[in-house]
mmCIF file of C-alpha atoms in Angstrom:
data_model
loop_
_atom_site.group_PDB
_atom_site.id
_atom_site.type_symbol
_atom_site.label_atom_id
_atom_site.label_comp_id
_atom_site.label_asym_id
_atom_site.label_seq_id
_atom_site.Cartn_x
_atom_site.Cartn_y
_atom_site.Cartn_z
ATOM 1 C CA MET O 1 14.665 1.897 11.843
ATOM 2 C CA LYS O 2 12.125 2.260 9.030
ATOM 3 C CA SER O 3 8.430 2.183 9.960
ATOM 4 C CA ILE O 4 5.682 0.890 7.701
ATOM 5 C CA TYR O 5 2.097 2.051 8.292
ATOM 6 C CA ILE O 6 -0.598 -0.221 6.810
ATOM 7 C CA ILE O 7 -4.060 1.369 6.572
ATOM 8 C CA TYR O 8 -7.025 -0.963 6.408
ATOM 9 C CA ARG O 9 -10.438 -1.657 7.883
ATOM 10 C CA ALA O 10 -10.826 -3.110 11.386
ATOM 11 C CA MET O 11 -9.222 -6.558 11.170
ATOM 12 C CA PHE O 12 -8.239 -6.655 14.878
ATOM 13 C CA ASN O 13 -10.270 -6.094 18.036
ATOM 14 C CA HIS O 14 -9.027 -3.945 20.934
ATOM 15 C CA HIS O 15 -7.259 -6.996 22.401
ATOM 16 C CA GLY O 16 -5.233 -7.428 19.218
ATOM 17 C CA GLU O 17 -7.140 -10.552 18.179
ATOM 18 C CA MET O 18 -8.254 -10.952 14.571
ATOM 19 C CA ASN O 19 -11.910 -10.227 13.821
ATOM 20 C CA VAL O 20 -11.861 -11.770 10.360
ATOM 21 C CA ILE O 21 -9.423 -13.710 8.196
ATOM 22 C CA GLY O 22 -9.597 -13.607 4.416
ATOM 23 C CA GLY O 23 -7.366 -13.061 1.416
ATOM 24 C CA ILE O 24 -6.456 -9.443 2.158
ATOM 25 C CA GLU O 25 -5.962 -10.128 5.875
ATOM 26 C CA ASN O 26 -3.569 -12.974 5.015
ATOM 27 C CA TYR O 27 -1.793 -10.626 2.619
ATOM 28 C CA ILE O 28 -1.286 -8.129 5.455
ATOM 29 C CA LEU O 29 -0.003 -10.834 7.800
ATOM 30 C CA SER O 30 2.521 -11.844 5.144
ATOM 31 C CA LEU O 31 3.650 -8.220 4.774
ATOM 32 C CA ILE O 32 4.150 -8.047 8.555
ATOM 33 C CA GLU O 33 6.296 -11.198 8.429
ATOM 34 C CA THR O 34 8.334 -9.765 5.549
ATOM 35 C CA PHE O 35 8.971 -6.408 7.202
ATOM 36 C CA GLU O 36 9.788 -7.972 10.574
ATOM 37 C CA ALA O 37 12.515 -10.046 8.886
ATOM 38 C CA LYS O 38 14.029 -6.782 7.592
ATOM 39 C CA GLY O 39 13.931 -5.200 11.042
ATOM 40 C CA TRP O 40 11.265 -2.700 10.002
ATOM 41 C CA GLN O 41 8.506 -1.728 12.409
ATOM 42 C CA THR O 42 4.977 -2.351 11.147
ATOM 43 C CA HIS O 43 1.984 -0.336 12.366
ATOM 44 C CA ILE O 44 -1.540 -1.478 11.501
ATOM 45 C CA VAL O 45 -3.891 1.525 11.439
ATOM 46 C CA GLN O 46 -7.610 0.825 11.523
ATOM 47 C CA PRO O 47 -10.893 2.480 12.572
ATOM 48 C CA ALA O 48 -12.229 1.929 16.106
ATOM 49 C CA LYS O 49 -15.097 3.242 18.203
ATOM 50 C CA LYS O 50 -12.656 3.873 21.061
ATOM 51 C CA PRO O 51 -8.941 4.544 20.466
ATOM 52 C CA PHE O 52 -6.522 1.791 21.469
ATOM 53 C CA THR O 53 -2.955 0.619 20.914
ATOM 54 C CA VAL O 54 -1.808 -2.999 21.168
ATOM 55 C CA ILE O 55 1.898 -3.784 20.910
ATOM 56 C CA LYS O 56 2.680 -7.224 19.495
ATOM 57 C CA GLU O 57 6.057 -8.873 18.994
ATOM 58 C CA THR O 58 6.032 -8.236 15.232
ATOM 59 C CA HIS O 59 3.686 -5.252 14.857
ATOM 60 C CA THR O 60 1.681 -2.571 16.623
ATOM 61 C CA ILE O 61 -2.072 -2.147 16.160
ATOM 62 C CA HIS O 62 -3.599 1.331 16.375
ATOM 63 C CA GLY O 63 -7.363 1.687 16.639
ATOM 64 C CA ILE O 64 -8.286 5.237 15.600
ATOM 65 C CA ASN O 65 -11.562 6.968 16.410
ATOM 66 C CA THR O 66 -12.629 8.262 12.999
ATOM 67 C CA GLY O 67 -15.285 10.595 14.381
ATOM 68 C CA TRP O 68 -18.147 11.475 12.059
ATOM 69 C CA HIS O 69 -16.629 9.611 9.099
ATOM 70 C CA ARG O 70 -18.671 6.641 7.926
ATOM 71 C CA GLY O 71 -18.005 3.769 5.538
ATOM 72 C CA ASN O 72 -15.089 4.197 3.186
ATOM 73 C CA ALA O 73 -14.699 7.841 4.284
ATOM 74 C CA LYS O 74 -12.993 6.591 7.452
ATOM 75 C CA LYS O 75 -9.805 6.336 5.402
ATOM 76 C CA TYR O 76 -9.369 10.127 5.513
ATOM 77 C CA ALA O 77 -9.244 10.155 9.310
ATOM 78 C CA LEU O 78 -6.807 7.219 9.317
ATOM 79 C CA ALA O 79 -4.514 8.905 6.805
ATOM 80 C CA LYS O 80 -4.588 12.165 8.753
ATOM 81 C CA TRP O 81 -3.553 10.314 11.932
ATOM 82 C CA VAL O 82 -0.672 8.592 10.131
ATOM 83 C CA GLU O 83 0.508 11.924 8.744
ATOM 84 C CA THR O 84 0.898 13.224 12.317
ATOM 85 C CA GLN O 85 2.848 10.145 13.456
ATOM 86 C CA ALA O 86 5.122 9.087 10.614
ATOM 87 C CA SER O 87 8.577 10.388 9.737
ATOM 88 C CA SER O 88 9.512 11.493 6.244
ATOM 89 C CA ASP O 89 11.411 8.261 5.462
ATOM 90 C CA ASP O 90 8.535 6.013 6.564
ATOM 91 C CA ILE O 91 6.200 4.225 4.123
ATOM 92 C CA VAL O 92 2.398 4.096 4.071
ATOM 93 C CA ILE O 93 0.647 1.106 2.499
ATOM 94 C CA PHE O 94 -3.050 1.219 1.644
ATOM 95 C CA ALA O 95 -3.991 -2.471 1.948
ATOM 96 C CA THR O 96 -6.534 -1.996 -0.845
ATOM 97 C CA ASP O 97 -6.501 0.723 -3.491
ATOM 98 C CA SER O 98 -9.958 1.875 -2.374
ATOM 99 C CA TYR O 99 -8.365 3.082 0.885
ATOM 100 C CA ALA O 100 -5.828 5.274 -0.935
ATOM 101 C CA VAL O 101 -5.790 9.036 -0.276
ATOM 102 C CA ASN O 102 -3.226 11.702 -1.056
ATOM 103 C CA ILE O 103 -0.547 12.142 1.626
ATOM 104 C CA LYS O 104 1.931 14.541 0.060
ATOM 105 C CA SER O 105 4.451 14.429 2.894
ATOM 106 C CA LEU O 106 4.956 10.627 2.780
ATOM 107 C CA LYS O 107 5.730 7.918 0.254
ATOM 108 C CA THR O 108 2.675 5.712 -0.269
ATOM 109 C CA ILE O 109 1.827 2.376 -1.916
ATOM 110 C CA ALA O 110 -1.657 1.098 -2.763
ATOM 111 C CA VAL O 111 -2.445 -2.568 -3.418
ATOM 112 C CA GLN O 112 -4.877 -3.475 -6.206
ATOM 113 C CA HIS O 113 -6.168 -7.023 -5.650
ATOM 114 C CA GLY O 114 -7.904 -7.522 -9.000
ATOM 115 C CA VAL O 115 -10.786 -5.912 -10.846
ATOM 116 C CA SER O 116 -14.169 -6.451 -9.235
ATOM 117 C CA TRP O 117 -16.449 -4.935 -11.870
ATOM 118 C CA ASP O 118 -16.006 -7.464 -14.715
ATOM 119 C CA LYS O 119 -19.135 -9.545 -14.117
ATOM 120 C CA PRO O 120 -20.424 -10.992 -17.406
ATOM 121 C CA ARG O 121 -23.091 -9.184 -19.402
ATOM 122 C CA THR O 122 -26.146 -10.961 -20.808
ATOM 123 C CA SER O 123 -28.902 -10.152 -23.268
ATOM 124 C CA GLN O 124 -30.989 -9.121 -20.243
ATOM 125 C CA THR O 125 -28.439 -6.555 -19.050
ATOM 126 C CA THR O 126 -30.237 -3.260 -18.454
ATOM 127 C CA PHE O 127 -29.112 0.278 -19.137
ATOM 128 C CA MET O 128 -28.902 0.885 -15.388
ATOM 129 C CA GLN O 129 -26.538 -2.081 -14.982
ATOM 130 C CA LEU O 130 -24.323 -0.742 -17.751
ATOM 131 C CA ALA O 131 -24.357 2.714 -16.150
ATOM 132 C CA SER O 132 -23.430 1.166 -12.799
ATOM 133 C CA SER O 133 -20.505 -0.662 -14.434
ATOM 134 C CA LEU O 134 -19.234 2.562 -15.993
ATOM 135 C CA ALA O 135 -19.535 4.305 -12.618
ATOM 136 C CA ASN O 136 -17.370 1.542 -11.109
ATOM 137 C CA HIS O 137 -14.750 2.115 -13.809
ATOM 138 C CA ILE O 138 -14.632 5.812 -13.038
ATOM 139 C CA LYS O 139 -14.534 5.200 -9.285
ATOM 140 C CA TYR O 140 -11.559 2.859 -9.494
ATOM 141 C CA LEU O 141 -9.725 5.178 -11.869
ATOM 142 C CA THR O 142 -9.836 7.847 -9.143
ATOM 143 C CA TYR O 143 -7.881 5.525 -6.818
ATOM 144 C CA THR O 144 -4.924 5.108 -9.180
ATOM 145 C CA ASN O 145 -3.402 8.567 -8.743
ATOM 146 C CA LYS O 146 -3.610 8.722 -4.941
ATOM 147 C CA SER O 147 -0.291 6.976 -4.223
ATOM 148 C CA ASN O 148 3.340 6.979 -5.345
ATOM 149 C CA ALA O 149 3.189 3.325 -6.392
ATOM 150 C CA LEU O 150 0.461 0.855 -7.228
ATOM 151 C CA VAL O 151 1.029 -2.867 -6.645
ATOM 152 C CA CYS O 152 -1.203 -5.104 -8.788
ATOM 153 C CA VAL O 153 -1.609 -8.852 -8.364
ATOM 154 C CA ASP O 154 -2.075 -9.394 -12.119
ATOM 155 C CA HIS O 155 -1.687 -7.756 -15.534
ATOM 156 C CA ASN O 156 -5.417 -7.666 -16.159
ATOM 157 C CA PHE O 157 -5.782 -4.424 -14.208
ATOM 158 C CA ILE O 158 -2.928 -2.734 -16.111
ATOM 159 C CA ASN O 159 -4.365 -3.772 -19.461
ATOM 160 C CA TRP O 160 -7.662 -2.170 -18.439
ATOM 161 C CA TYR O 161 -5.969 0.895 -16.929
ATOM 162 C CA ARG O 162 -3.912 1.693 -20.029
ATOM 163 C CA THR O 163 -7.095 1.970 -22.101
ATOM 164 C CA TRP O 164 -7.936 5.049 -20.011
ATOM 165 C CA PHE O 165 -4.639 6.655 -18.980
ATOM 166 C CA ASP O 166 -0.890 6.656 -19.537
ATOM 167 C CA VAL O 167 0.495 4.025 -17.143
ATOM 168 C CA LYS O 168 3.814 5.892 -16.988
ATOM 169 C CA LYS O 169 2.241 8.565 -14.788
ATOM 170 C CA THR O 170 1.947 6.115 -11.881
ATOM 171 C CA LYS O 171 4.615 3.651 -10.745
ATOM 172 C CA VAL O 172 2.807 0.362 -11.346
ATOM 173 C CA LYS O 173 4.353 -2.953 -10.325
ATOM 174 C CA VAL O 174 2.848 -6.417 -10.768
ATOM 175 C CA ILE O 175 3.544 -8.793 -7.888
ATOM 176 C CA TYR O 176 1.711 -12.094 -8.224
ATOM 177 C CA ASN O 177 0.145 -13.760 -5.219
ATOM 178 C CA PHE O 178 2.118 -16.596 -3.633
ATOM 179 C CA PHE O 179 2.216 -20.016 -2.017
ATOM 180 C CA HIS O 180 3.899 -20.967 1.269
ATOM 181 C CA GLN O 181 4.324 -24.706 0.648
ATOM 182 C CA GLN O 182 4.994 -26.809 -2.442
ATOM 183 C CA VAL O 183 4.752 -30.564 -2.813
ATOM 184 C CA SER O 184 8.015 -32.419 -3.549
ATOM 185 C CA GLU O 185 8.442 -34.275 -6.837
ATOM 186 C CA ASN O 186 8.407 -37.631 -5.019
ATOM 187 C CA ALA O 187 5.177 -36.729 -3.217
ATOM 188 C CA PHE O 188 3.758 -35.541 -6.549
ATOM 189 C CA ASP O 189 4.519 -38.902 -8.183
ATOM 190 C CA ASN O 190 2.963 -40.800 -5.281
ATOM 191 C CA LYS O 191 -0.148 -38.653 -5.452
ATOM 192 C CA TRP O 192 -0.641 -39.369 -9.154
ATOM 193 C CA GLN O 193 -0.213 -43.146 -8.942
ATOM 194 C CA ILE O 194 -3.827 -43.654 -9.973
ATOM 195 C CA GLU O 195 -5.329 -46.836 -11.342
ATOM 196 C CA PRO O 196 -8.867 -45.801 -12.401
ATOM 197 C CA SER O 197 -10.307 -49.237 -11.704
ATOM 198 C CA THR O 198 -9.156 -49.225 -8.070
ATOM 199 C CA HIS O 199 -8.407 -45.596 -7.122
ATOM 200 C CA SER O 200 -10.608 -42.562 -6.774
ATOM 201 C CA ILE O 201 -9.974 -39.382 -8.741
ATOM 202 C CA LYS O 202 -10.457 -36.500 -6.345
ATOM 203 C CA LEU O 203 -11.656 -33.076 -7.503
ATOM 204 C CA ILE O 204 -11.867 -29.920 -5.407
ATOM 205 C CA ILE O 205 -13.679 -26.617 -5.899
ATOM 206 C CA ALA O 206 -12.305 -24.252 -3.245
ATOM 207 C CA ARG O 207 -14.349 -21.103 -3.714
ATOM 208 C CA ARG O 208 -16.629 -18.777 -1.849
ATOM 209 C CA PHE O 209 -20.143 -20.081 -2.504
ATOM 210 C CA VAL O 210 -21.478 -17.090 -4.456
ATOM 211 C CA ASP O 211 -22.799 -16.830 -7.985
ATOM 212 C CA TYR O 212 -19.936 -14.798 -9.472
ATOM 213 C CA ARG O 213 -17.492 -17.544 -8.417
ATOM 214 C CA GLY O 214 -19.320 -19.848 -10.831
ATOM 215 C CA ILE O 215 -20.871 -22.134 -8.231
ATOM 216 C CA ALA O 216 -24.331 -22.135 -9.832
ATOM 217 C CA MET O 217 -22.783 -22.737 -13.254
ATOM 218 C CA ILE O 218 -20.552 -25.666 -12.212
ATOM 219 C CA THR O 219 -23.008 -27.455 -9.885
ATOM 220 C CA PRO O 220 -25.051 -29.258 -12.597
ATOM 221 C CA VAL O 221 -21.788 -30.214 -14.317
ATOM 222 C CA ILE O 222 -20.521 -31.879 -11.154
ATOM 223 C CA GLU O 223 -23.838 -33.660 -10.704
ATOM 224 C CA GLN O 224 -23.596 -35.115 -14.212
ATOM 225 C CA LEU O 225 -19.974 -36.161 -13.699
ATOM 226 C CA VAL O 226 -20.478 -38.009 -10.417
ATOM 227 C CA ASN O 227 -23.440 -39.845 -11.959
ATOM 228 C CA THR O 228 -21.231 -40.904 -14.884
ATOM 229 C CA TYR O 229 -17.934 -41.679 -13.118
ATOM 230 C CA PRO O 230 -18.276 -43.760 -9.924
ATOM 231 C CA ASN O 231 -14.556 -43.313 -9.147
ATOM 232 C CA LEU O 232 -14.877 -39.496 -8.980
ATOM 233 C CA GLU O 233 -14.975 -37.862 -5.548
ATOM 234 C CA VAL O 234 -15.770 -34.142 -5.315
ATOM 235 C CA THR O 235 -15.132 -31.647 -2.520
ATOM 236 C CA PHE O 236 -16.763 -28.225 -2.389
ATOM 237 C CA ALA O 237 -14.665 -26.215 0.095
ATOM 238 C CA GLY O 238 -15.865 -22.828 1.303
ATOM 239 C CA GLU O 239 -18.847 -20.966 2.629
ATOM 240 C CA GLY O 240 -21.382 -18.441 1.425
ATOM 241 C CA PRO O 241 -25.042 -17.890 0.553
ATOM 242 C CA LEU O 242 -25.219 -20.907 -1.817
ATOM 243 C CA GLU O 243 -23.983 -23.361 0.844
ATOM 244 C CA ASP O 244 -27.428 -24.642 1.834
ATOM 245 C CA GLU O 245 -28.374 -25.096 -1.809
ATOM 246 C CA LEU O 246 -25.205 -27.137 -2.411
ATOM 247 C CA LYS O 247 -25.813 -29.346 0.609
ATOM 248 C CA THR O 248 -29.414 -29.942 -0.398
ATOM 249 C CA ARG O 249 -28.543 -30.784 -3.982
ATOM 250 C CA PHE O 250 -25.862 -33.314 -3.047
ATOM 251 C CA LYS O 251 -27.291 -34.725 0.191
ATOM 252 C CA ASN O 252 -27.846 -38.121 -1.464
ATOM 253 C CA HIS O 253 -24.535 -38.165 -3.337
ATOM 254 C CA GLN O 254 -21.926 -40.043 -1.311
ATOM 255 C CA GLN O 255 -19.274 -38.988 -3.844
ATOM 256 C CA VAL O 256 -19.721 -35.290 -2.942
ATOM 257 C CA GLN O 257 -18.866 -33.484 0.290
ATOM 258 C CA VAL O 258 -19.161 -29.836 1.343
ATOM 259 C CA ILE O 259 -16.493 -28.714 3.830
ATOM 260 C CA GLN O 260 -14.703 -25.705 5.274
ATOM 261 C CA TYR O 261 -11.037 -25.410 6.187
ATOM 262 C CA LYS O 262 -8.753 -22.830 7.754
ATOM 263 C CA PRO O 263 -6.324 -20.883 5.513
ATOM 264 C CA GLU O 264 -3.311 -22.704 6.971
ATOM 265 C CA GLN O 265 -4.898 -26.044 5.956
ATOM 266 C CA SER O 266 -5.157 -25.153 2.270
ATOM 267 C CA PHE O 267 -1.984 -26.942 1.150
ATOM 268 C CA GLU O 268 -2.860 -30.137 2.999
ATOM 269 C CA VAL O 269 -6.402 -30.165 1.600
ATOM 270 C CA HIS O 270 -5.282 -29.539 -1.997
ATOM 271 C CA GLN O 271 -2.527 -32.131 -1.724
ATOM 272 C CA ALA O 272 -5.243 -34.750 -1.162
ATOM 273 C CA HIS O 273 -6.897 -33.893 -4.518
ATOM 274 C CA HIS O 274 -5.934 -34.354 -8.162
ATOM 275 C CA LEU O 275 -8.114 -31.857 -10.023
ATOM 276 C CA ALA O 276 -8.837 -28.273 -8.932
ATOM 277 C CA VAL O 277 -11.679 -26.448 -10.647
ATOM 278 C CA ILE O 278 -11.907 -22.642 -10.708
ATOM 279 C CA PRO O 279 -15.158 -21.805 -12.547
ATOM 280 C CA THR O 280 -15.234 -18.113 -11.654
ATOM 281 C CA LEU O 281 -17.302 -15.701 -13.745
ATOM 282 C CA GLY O 282 -15.608 -12.453 -12.655
ATOM 283 C CA SER O 283 -13.732 -10.506 -9.992
ATOM 284 C CA GLU O 284 -10.544 -12.572 -9.906
ATOM 285 C CA GLY O 285 -6.850 -11.706 -9.609
ATOM 286 C CA THR O 286 -4.010 -14.232 -9.457
ATOM 287 C CA SER O 287 -6.132 -16.547 -7.373
ATOM 288 C CA LEU O 288 -4.672 -17.934 -4.147
ATOM 289 C CA SER O 289 -6.802 -21.036 -4.697
ATOM 290 C CA MET O 290 -5.219 -21.559 -8.102
ATOM 291 C CA ILE O 291 -1.669 -21.002 -6.865
ATOM 292 C CA GLU O 292 -2.155 -23.261 -3.840
ATOM 293 C CA ALA O 293 -3.638 -25.972 -6.052
ATOM 294 C CA MET O 294 -0.730 -25.825 -8.508
ATOM 295 C CA ALA O 295 1.796 -25.859 -5.662
ATOM 296 C CA ALA O 296 0.075 -28.932 -4.223
ATOM 297 C CA GLY O 297 0.325 -30.788 -7.540
ATOM 298 C CA CYS O 298 -3.260 -30.465 -8.783
ATOM 299 C CA LEU O 299 -4.271 -30.138 -12.404
ATOM 300 C CA VAL O 300 -6.119 -26.817 -12.645
ATOM 301 C CA VAL O 301 -9.181 -26.416 -14.862
ATOM 302 C CA SER O 302 -10.032 -22.730 -14.858
ATOM 303 C CA SER O 303 -12.095 -20.004 -16.448
ATOM 304 C CA ASN O 304 -10.143 -17.517 -18.574
ATOM 305 C CA VAL O 305 -11.183 -14.655 -16.279
ATOM 306 C CA GLY O 306 -9.198 -11.792 -14.730
ATOM 307 C CA GLY O 307 -5.660 -12.620 -13.656
ATOM 308 C CA LEU O 308 -6.135 -16.387 -13.995
ATOM 309 C CA SER O 309 -4.743 -16.266 -17.533
ATOM 310 C CA ASN O 310 -1.474 -14.839 -16.129
ATOM 311 C CA LEU O 311 -0.746 -18.236 -14.577
ATOM 312 C CA ILE O 312 -2.249 -20.853 -16.912
ATOM 313 C CA LEU O 313 -1.330 -21.452 -20.554
ATOM 314 C CA ASP O 314 -4.083 -23.675 -21.899
ATOM 315 C CA GLY O 315 -2.755 -27.137 -22.727
ATOM 316 C CA HIS O 316 0.676 -26.445 -21.266
ATOM 317 C CA ASN O 317 0.299 -26.227 -17.478
ATOM 318 C CA GLY O 318 -3.464 -26.591 -17.082
ATOM 319 C CA HIS O 319 -6.751 -25.995 -18.841
ATOM 320 C CA LEU O 320 -8.035 -22.448 -19.428
ATOM 321 C CA ILE O 321 -11.516 -22.221 -20.908
ATOM 322 C CA MET O 322 -14.530 -19.978 -21.309
ATOM 323 C CA PRO O 323 -16.753 -19.848 -18.197
ATOM 324 C CA ASP O 324 -19.325 -22.099 -19.806
ATOM 325 C CA ALA O 325 -20.901 -25.268 -18.373
ATOM 326 C CA THR O 326 -20.584 -27.247 -21.627
ATOM 327 C CA GLU O 327 -16.905 -26.367 -21.924
ATOM 328 C CA PHE O 328 -16.193 -27.346 -18.325
ATOM 329 C CA LYS O 329 -17.975 -30.692 -18.695
ATOM 330 C CA LYS O 330 -16.029 -31.534 -21.857
ATOM 331 C CA VAL O 331 -12.626 -30.660 -20.396
ATOM 332 C CA LEU O 332 -13.268 -32.308 -17.030
ATOM 333 C CA GLU O 333 -14.349 -35.554 -18.711
ATOM 334 C CA GLN O 334 -11.116 -35.461 -20.702
ATOM 335 C CA ALA O 335 -9.114 -34.902 -17.493
ATOM 336 C CA ILE O 336 -10.850 -37.784 -15.684
ATOM 337 C CA VAL O 337 -10.431 -40.266 -18.551
ATOM 338 C CA ASP O 338 -6.868 -39.384 -19.617
ATOM 339 C CA ILE O 339 -4.966 -39.579 -16.328
ATOM 340 C CA GLU O 340 -1.510 -39.555 -17.941
ATOM 341 C CA SER O 341 -2.184 -36.274 -19.734
ATOM 342 C CA SER O 342 -3.675 -34.805 -16.572
ATOM 343 C CA LYS O 343 -0.596 -35.810 -14.580
ATOM 344 C CA LYS O 344 1.691 -34.217 -17.194
ATOM 345 C CA LEU O 345 -0.208 -30.923 -17.135
ATOM 346 C CA ALA O 346 -0.320 -30.933 -13.329
ATOM 347 C CA PHE O 347 3.451 -31.442 -13.163
ATOM 348 C CA GLN O 348 4.091 -28.607 -15.601
ATOM 349 C CA GLY O 349 1.765 -26.416 -13.552
ATOM 350 C CA HIS O 350 3.664 -27.358 -10.390
ATOM 351 C CA GLN O 351 6.981 -26.455 -12.039
ATOM 352 C CA SER O 352 5.779 -23.229 -13.673
ATOM 353 C CA ILE O 353 5.078 -21.440 -10.376
ATOM 354 C CA THR O 354 8.055 -22.757 -8.386
ATOM 355 C CA HIS O 355 9.899 -19.437 -8.542
ATOM 356 C CA VAL O 356 7.494 -16.786 -9.782
ATOM 357 C CA CYS O 357 4.850 -17.490 -7.103
ATOM 358 C CA SER O 358 7.127 -18.495 -4.244
ATOM 359 C CA PHE O 359 6.787 -16.595 -0.984
ATOM 360 C CA GLY O 360 10.500 -15.752 -1.067
ATOM 361 C CA HIS O 361 10.188 -14.147 -4.497
ATOM 362 C CA TRP O 362 7.119 -12.207 -3.355
ATOM 363 C CA GLN O 363 9.049 -10.912 -0.346
ATOM 364 C CA GLN O 364 12.015 -9.848 -2.483
ATOM 365 C CA GLN O 365 9.780 -7.833 -4.791
ATOM 366 C CA TRP O 366 8.064 -6.033 -1.907
ATOM 367 C CA VAL O 367 11.334 -5.212 -0.168
ATOM 368 C CA GLY O 368 12.821 -4.000 -3.456
ATOM 369 C CA LEU O 369 9.861 -1.711 -4.118
ATOM 370 C CA ILE O 370 10.069 -0.104 -0.686
ATOM 371 C CA GLU O 371 13.820 0.382 -0.933
ATOM 372 C CA ASP O 372 13.371 2.002 -4.368
ATOM 373 C CA LEU O 373 10.866 4.477 -2.944
ATOM 374 C CA THR O 374 13.036 5.452 0.004
ATOM 375 C CA ASN O 375 16.440 5.632 -1.705
#
């Protein structure tokens, strides 16, 4: 039986309970589900102050004392431990490319979840900020040659990577992120039976409340829209340092709510909305929020940032625009006023990801990659 070792930071405590749940943690849980269906044993390897092992039905968790290693350097101790445990036909997965190290005796895969150093420049950008950006480029380039294969969630990374090196030297495979549930066509039609004079148009912004996700940029736009369109209801879903500012700004707006939801509630929440806005400024792959919104039958209005342009063709299956407040206001007004066009774009968005972003397709690609490496 093949064993898969996944190296990552401490996502479980010594009881085997999850410490934190986010995009990468959900990605790992989905890998566990995929490998368990194939009959492969999955081992999660993470740093711990005291060593422990917890055996679960679908995976085993190993907490490894990394000694004097601190920060990202803990990955070397984790890799060394795996090298002493794994057999030659086993596979090692670095859950993020920043955890990748050379293990010559084993086949390894690193996962690249989208560039994180593409924040927009302004006329006030300093030389030190530019130098820091270049240092980030160089740092991430050093991760690319540490593994036998590199899985990317979008083509944006490859397009950047090929400007520096020959992509043929590393086995690079693009596997888009995925959805677990998709609304039926009947449910889609029912959702979009909107009569503007009697029905509300519901808009959601499901983002972490930080500046680079475009929250500060989109907030005044939303304020103008709810003051103009009394049938517009807006949901900000997430958490982060700008949460208090959002709540304060909209405390007297009954059309706006600020909520949080669990990852498994994402489909249900998006299904209750018509428009999904992704105003991100940088650091974005093939966004789970975008994919979940499209699967739930929402019309997506998105920035043309990172891997988002891999999923949306502007005017065909959504709106893809510059991350600019004026542009967002113009397009969102169009979407609110012209419901028939919005419904058409939402339906084409729903159809466009049915196969390419399905969980089954994602699983097939991962299984195929591992079998290619071991055959």
